[in-house]
Amino acid sequence: MTTTPERARVQPPPSAVDTVTLTSETARGAGRVPRWVLKTISPIVLIALWQLLSGVGVLEDDTLASPLTVVQTAAGMWADGSLQSAVVTSVIRVLAGLGVGLVAAVVLATLAGLFRRGEDIIDAPMQMLRTVPVIGLIPLLIIWFGIDEEPKIILVGLAVTFPLYLNLYGGIRNVDSSLVEAARTLGLGWFGQVRHVILPSAMPQFLIGLRYALGTAWLALVFGETINATSGIGYEMNKAREFFATDIIVVCLALYAILGLVADMIVRGLERGLLSWRPAFSGR
């Protein structure tokens, strides 16, 4: 009966090990650079290097305008209203094309994902059409819909349809069958299983497709705005190309980048709201 206290006395106190571990973790966290600093320092360094190379003459304005010149050009375009007009026009075209593609992709992917007969009818044509370069359809779109807004919107719609379809279809088909079986055991009907199990489980994959589709939409719009466009970011960029105005071209490219970043941030906000129920790894 006296061996238990003796063993307890010879064992090292666990609090010492815990104290060392906690102290090291705290010290490591205190010395870590904030993430926002790391995210902003690399673009600032690149812009500074760009300005330096332009200042010493390595990069001439005919080759690539300096950041200072680009900022001055953007300010001038803002002052005469051409910048705001181009952004509004392009955003409207992207939103219209995204709406068309979103409706088409959701309907087709839902039918193909939930029904075997729908898969037999829909999936094979979609897999063939997605390999066709969307840009190669521009001549046909001009013949079918003319040179007004319709071919631009349809071109964007086609560009976003396929990534949305593939991700939503894959998300539906990759739902864990045990979850569906559990919902059936609990008494949920078919519509209840679709609403409460299948579609929520496919939502993460669908949002990934939406992020990819938004980037594709802006890429398609660059080509779409070459179709007899009289306004828009692509129109301003094509007009600047004829006069070798690299400052205006860089301004337009920066606008595409900023608008794409804003669209991605919006989708990330949707992910945090719609997927708050799902714990996920956020990096180390």
Short mmCIF file of C-alpha atoms in Angstrom, two decimals:
data_model
loop_
_atom_site.label_atom_id
_atom_site.label_comp_id
_atom_site.label_asym_id
_atom_site.label_seq_id
_atom_site.Cartn_x
_atom_site.Cartn_y
_atom_site.Cartn_z
CA MET A 1 0.00 0.00 0.00
CA THR A 2 3.02 2.36 0.39
CA THR A 3 4.25 1.98 -3.18
CA THR A 4 1.64 4.27 -4.71
CA PRO A 5 2.76 7.48 -2.88
CA GLU A 6 6.43 6.68 -3.61
CA ARG A 7 5.72 6.30 -7.31
CA ALA A 8 3.78 9.54 -7.28
CA ARG A 9 6.78 11.34 -5.71
CA VAL A 10 9.31 10.11 -8.28
CA GLN A 11 7.14 11.01 -11.30
CA PRO A 12 7.93 14.45 -12.82
CA PRO A 13 5.14 16.99 -12.42
CA PRO A 14 3.19 17.30 -15.70
CA SER A 15 2.78 21.03 -15.25
CA ALA A 16 6.44 21.67 -16.08
CA VAL A 17 6.14 20.11 -19.52
CA ASP A 18 2.88 21.95 -20.19
CA THR A 19 4.42 25.27 -19.14
CA VAL A 20 7.37 24.90 -21.52
CA THR A 21 5.08 23.98 -24.43
CA LEU A 22 2.71 26.89 -23.85
CA THR A 23 5.57 29.33 -23.49
CA SER A 24 7.17 28.24 -26.76
CA GLU A 25 3.87 28.47 -28.64
CA THR A 26 3.20 31.95 -27.26
CA ALA A 27 6.67 33.16 -28.13
CA ARG A 28 6.39 31.77 -31.64
CA GLY A 29 3.02 33.48 -32.16
CA ALA A 30 4.33 36.80 -30.86
CA GLY A 31 7.23 36.80 -33.31
CA ARG A 32 5.13 35.87 -36.33
CA VAL A 33 4.63 38.54 -39.05
CA PRO A 34 0.94 39.52 -39.51
CA ARG A 35 -0.66 37.98 -42.59
CA TRP A 36 -1.85 41.30 -44.01
CA VAL A 37 1.76 42.48 -44.10
CA LEU A 38 2.84 39.44 -46.10
CA LYS A 39 -0.08 39.87 -48.49
CA THR A 40 0.72 43.51 -49.25
CA ILE A 41 4.50 43.60 -49.21
CA SER A 42 5.09 41.53 -52.37
CA PRO A 43 2.85 43.69 -54.65
CA ILE A 44 4.46 46.85 -53.24
CA VAL A 45 7.95 45.49 -53.93
CA LEU A 46 6.98 44.56 -57.51
CA ILE A 47 5.51 48.00 -58.20
CA ALA A 48 8.58 49.68 -56.70
CA LEU A 49 10.86 47.55 -58.89
CA TRP A 50 8.72 48.37 -61.92
CA GLN A 51 8.99 52.11 -61.18
CA LEU A 52 12.74 51.81 -60.64
CA LEU A 53 13.30 50.05 -63.97
CA SER A 54 11.17 52.66 -65.72
CA GLY A 55 13.04 55.50 -64.00
CA VAL A 56 16.50 54.29 -65.07
CA GLY A 57 15.34 53.71 -68.65
CA VAL A 58 15.32 49.93 -68.73
CA LEU A 59 11.58 49.98 -69.45
CA GLU A 60 10.57 52.67 -71.93
CA ASP A 61 7.04 54.06 -72.11
CA ASP A 62 6.59 52.58 -75.58
CA THR A 63 7.29 49.15 -74.09
CA LEU A 64 5.60 49.46 -70.70
CA ALA A 65 4.45 52.68 -69.05
CA SER A 66 5.67 53.37 -65.53
CA PRO A 67 3.34 53.02 -62.54
CA LEU A 68 3.32 56.81 -62.07
CA THR A 69 2.26 57.32 -65.68
CA VAL A 70 -0.43 54.65 -65.30
CA VAL A 71 -1.84 56.37 -62.21
CA GLN A 72 -1.89 59.74 -63.98
CA THR A 73 -3.63 58.18 -66.99
CA ALA A 74 -6.23 56.52 -64.76
CA ALA A 75 -6.87 59.84 -63.03
CA GLY A 76 -7.38 61.51 -66.41
CA MET A 77 -9.78 58.79 -67.56
CA TRP A 78 -11.68 59.13 -64.29
CA ALA A 79 -11.90 62.91 -64.73
CA ASP A 80 -13.41 62.69 -68.23
CA GLY A 81 -15.77 59.85 -67.19
CA SER A 82 -14.49 57.23 -69.63
CA LEU A 83 -13.22 54.99 -66.83
CA GLN A 84 -16.55 54.81 -64.99
CA SER A 85 -18.49 54.27 -68.21
CA ALA A 86 -16.21 51.41 -69.28
CA VAL A 87 -16.43 49.69 -65.89
CA VAL A 88 -20.23 49.95 -65.67
CA THR A 89 -20.71 48.63 -69.21
CA SER A 90 -18.40 45.67 -68.71
CA VAL A 91 -19.86 44.77 -65.32
CA ILE A 92 -23.38 44.77 -66.77
CA ARG A 93 -22.27 42.44 -69.56
CA VAL A 94 -20.56 40.07 -67.13
CA LEU A 95 -23.56 39.98 -64.79
CA ALA A 96 -25.95 39.32 -67.68
CA GLY A 97 -23.76 36.54 -69.07
CA LEU A 98 -23.24 35.08 -65.61
CA GLY A 99 -26.99 35.01 -65.04
CA VAL A 100 -27.57 33.15 -68.31
CA GLY A 101 -24.79 30.66 -67.64
CA LEU A 102 -25.78 30.17 -64.00
CA VAL A 103 -29.38 29.27 -64.83
CA ALA A 104 -28.35 26.93 -67.64
CA ALA A 105 -25.65 25.20 -65.57
CA VAL A 106 -27.82 24.72 -62.47
CA VAL A 107 -30.72 23.26 -64.46
CA LEU A 108 -28.56 20.93 -66.55
CA ALA A 109 -26.30 19.80 -63.69
CA THR A 110 -29.24 19.16 -61.37
CA LEU A 111 -31.05 17.05 -63.95
CA ALA A 112 -27.90 15.12 -64.88
CA GLY A 113 -26.80 14.69 -61.28
CA LEU A 114 -30.08 13.60 -59.74
CA PHE A 115 -31.43 11.39 -62.54
CA ARG A 116 -29.69 8.61 -64.44
CA ARG A 117 -31.80 9.29 -67.53
CA GLY A 118 -30.82 12.95 -67.28
CA GLU A 119 -27.17 11.95 -67.19
CA ASP A 120 -27.62 9.78 -70.27
CA ILE A 121 -29.18 12.64 -72.21
CA ILE A 122 -27.26 15.68 -70.94
CA ASP A 123 -23.79 14.73 -69.77
CA ALA A 124 -22.35 13.37 -73.02
CA PRO A 125 -23.22 16.49 -75.10
CA MET A 126 -21.90 18.74 -72.33
CA GLN A 127 -18.61 16.85 -72.19
CA MET A 128 -18.23 17.25 -75.95
CA LEU A 129 -19.19 20.93 -76.07
CA ARG A 130 -16.88 21.93 -73.22
CA THR A 131 -13.86 20.91 -75.33
CA VAL A 132 -14.85 23.36 -78.07
CA PRO A 133 -12.97 26.69 -77.69
CA VAL A 134 -15.55 29.27 -76.73
CA ILE A 135 -13.60 31.98 -78.55
CA GLY A 136 -13.93 29.97 -81.76
CA LEU A 137 -17.70 30.43 -81.60
CA ILE A 138 -17.47 34.21 -82.12
CA PRO A 139 -18.08 34.05 -85.93
CA LEU A 140 -21.15 31.86 -85.44
CA LEU A 141 -22.48 34.10 -82.68
CA ILE A 142 -22.14 37.12 -84.97
CA ILE A 143 -24.02 35.29 -87.74
CA TRP A 144 -26.77 34.12 -85.40
CA PHE A 145 -27.24 37.15 -83.14
CA GLY A 146 -25.71 40.09 -85.01
CA ILE A 147 -23.16 42.52 -83.61
CA ASP A 148 -25.10 44.11 -80.76
CA GLU A 149 -25.02 43.06 -77.08
CA GLU A 150 -26.43 39.56 -77.54
CA PRO A 151 -23.25 37.80 -78.79
CA LYS A 152 -21.15 39.38 -76.03
CA ILE A 153 -23.56 38.23 -73.30
CA ILE A 154 -23.98 34.75 -74.79
CA LEU A 155 -20.21 34.37 -75.13
CA VAL A 156 -19.78 35.10 -71.42
CA GLY A 157 -22.71 32.80 -70.63
CA LEU A 158 -21.13 29.92 -72.52
CA ALA A 159 -17.78 30.51 -70.83
CA VAL A 160 -19.26 30.22 -67.32
CA THR A 161 -21.73 27.41 -68.03
CA PHE A 162 -19.23 24.57 -68.30
CA PRO A 163 -17.18 25.10 -65.10
CA LEU A 164 -20.41 25.62 -63.15
CA TYR A 165 -21.97 22.50 -64.66
CA LEU A 166 -18.93 20.29 -64.05
CA ASN A 167 -18.51 21.32 -60.43
CA LEU A 168 -22.19 21.12 -59.49
CA TYR A 169 -22.63 17.79 -61.29
CA GLY A 170 -19.52 16.40 -59.61
CA GLY A 171 -20.63 17.74 -56.25
CA ILE A 172 -24.01 16.03 -56.51
CA ARG A 173 -22.54 12.72 -57.61
CA ASN A 174 -19.87 12.76 -54.89
CA VAL A 175 -22.30 13.13 -51.99
CA ASP A 176 -21.65 10.47 -49.36
CA SER A 177 -24.20 7.71 -49.90
CA SER A 178 -24.28 7.01 -46.16
CA LEU A 179 -25.70 10.50 -45.59
CA VAL A 180 -28.46 9.85 -48.09
CA GLU A 181 -29.19 6.49 -46.48
CA ALA A 182 -29.30 8.10 -43.04
CA ALA A 183 -31.75 10.73 -44.30
CA ARG A 184 -33.92 7.99 -45.79
CA THR A 185 -33.82 6.09 -42.50
CA LEU A 186 -34.96 9.20 -40.63
CA GLY A 187 -38.02 9.40 -42.85
CA LEU A 188 -37.04 12.14 -45.32
CA GLY A 189 -38.65 11.81 -48.71
CA TRP A 190 -36.87 12.28 -52.00
CA PHE A 191 -37.35 16.04 -52.10
CA GLY A 192 -36.27 16.30 -48.47
CA GLN A 193 -33.10 14.34 -49.22
CA VAL A 194 -32.32 16.66 -52.13
CA ARG A 195 -33.00 19.81 -50.14
CA HIS A 196 -31.40 18.92 -46.82
CA VAL A 197 -28.60 16.51 -47.81
CA ILE A 198 -27.64 16.42 -51.49
CA LEU A 199 -27.67 20.10 -52.42
CA PRO A 200 -25.98 21.33 -49.19
CA SER A 201 -23.29 18.66 -49.61
CA ALA A 202 -22.71 19.75 -53.22
CA MET A 203 -22.55 23.46 -52.33
CA PRO A 204 -18.78 23.59 -51.58
CA GLN A 205 -17.95 22.16 -54.99
CA PHE A 206 -20.43 24.50 -56.66
CA LEU A 207 -18.85 27.58 -55.05
CA ILE A 208 -15.44 26.46 -56.30
CA GLY A 209 -16.92 26.32 -59.79
CA LEU A 210 -18.42 29.79 -59.29
CA ARG A 211 -15.02 31.24 -58.39
CA TYR A 212 -13.48 29.70 -61.48
CA ALA A 213 -16.42 30.78 -63.66
CA LEU A 214 -16.10 34.42 -62.61
CA GLY A 215 -12.49 34.47 -63.76
CA THR A 216 -13.47 32.84 -67.02
CA ALA A 217 -16.25 35.39 -67.50
CA TRP A 218 -13.81 38.31 -67.50
CA LEU A 219 -11.52 36.45 -69.88
CA ALA A 220 -14.38 35.82 -72.31
CA LEU A 221 -15.47 39.44 -72.06
CA VAL A 222 -12.07 40.62 -73.34
CA PHE A 223 -12.77 38.77 -76.59
CA GLY A 224 -16.47 39.59 -76.56
CA GLU A 225 -15.83 43.30 -76.49
CA THR A 226 -13.97 43.05 -79.78
CA ILE A 227 -17.34 42.44 -81.49
CA ASN A 228 -18.24 45.94 -82.71
CA ALA A 229 -18.06 47.34 -79.19
CA THR A 230 -18.31 51.10 -78.65
CA SER A 231 -17.78 51.01 -74.89
CA GLY A 232 -16.37 48.81 -72.16
CA ILE A 233 -12.95 47.98 -70.78
CA GLY A 234 -12.07 45.75 -73.73
CA TYR A 235 -13.06 48.51 -76.16
CA GLU A 236 -10.77 51.01 -74.41
CA MET A 237 -7.93 48.49 -74.47
CA ASN A 238 -8.37 47.68 -78.17
CA LYS A 239 -8.50 51.37 -79.03
CA ALA A 240 -5.31 51.99 -77.04
CA ARG A 241 -3.57 49.13 -78.84
CA GLU A 242 -3.94 50.92 -82.17
CA PHE A 243 -2.02 53.92 -80.81
CA PHE A 244 0.50 51.89 -78.76
CA ALA A 245 -0.81 53.58 -75.59
CA THR A 246 0.63 51.14 -73.08
CA ASP A 247 -0.52 53.30 -70.15
CA ILE A 248 -4.19 52.87 -71.09
CA ILE A 249 -3.66 49.15 -71.74
CA VAL A 250 -2.16 48.71 -68.26
CA VAL A 251 -5.05 50.68 -66.72
CA CYS A 252 -7.53 48.34 -68.41
CA LEU A 253 -5.60 45.26 -67.30
CA ALA A 254 -5.54 46.60 -63.75
CA LEU A 255 -9.30 47.11 -63.91
CA TYR A 256 -9.81 43.50 -64.98
CA ALA A 257 -7.59 42.34 -62.11
CA ILE A 258 -9.37 44.51 -59.52
CA LEU A 259 -12.85 43.50 -60.68
CA GLY A 260 -11.83 39.83 -60.67
CA LEU A 261 -10.45 40.19 -57.15
CA VAL A 262 -13.67 41.86 -55.96
CA ALA A 263 -15.75 39.07 -57.51
CA ASP A 264 -13.58 36.46 -55.79
CA MET A 265 -13.97 38.24 -52.45
CA ILE A 266 -17.75 38.20 -52.88
CA VAL A 267 -17.73 34.44 -53.48
CA ARG A 268 -15.47 33.93 -50.45
CA GLY A 269 -18.02 35.86 -48.40
CA LEU A 270 -20.74 33.55 -49.69
CA GLU A 271 -18.62 30.57 -48.69
CA ARG A 272 -18.26 31.85 -45.14
CA GLY A 273 -22.00 32.41 -44.90
CA LEU A 274 -23.34 29.33 -46.69
CA LEU A 275 -20.70 26.89 -45.41
CA SER A 276 -20.49 28.05 -41.80
CA TRP A 277 -21.73 24.60 -40.77
CA ARG A 278 -18.70 22.87 -42.29
CA PRO A 279 -15.39 22.93 -40.37
CA ALA A 280 -12.48 23.25 -42.77
CA PHE A 281 -8.70 23.42 -42.60
CA SER A 282 -7.59 27.08 -42.82
CA GLY A 283 -3.83 26.57 -43.10
CA ARG A 284 -1.04 26.79 -40.57
#
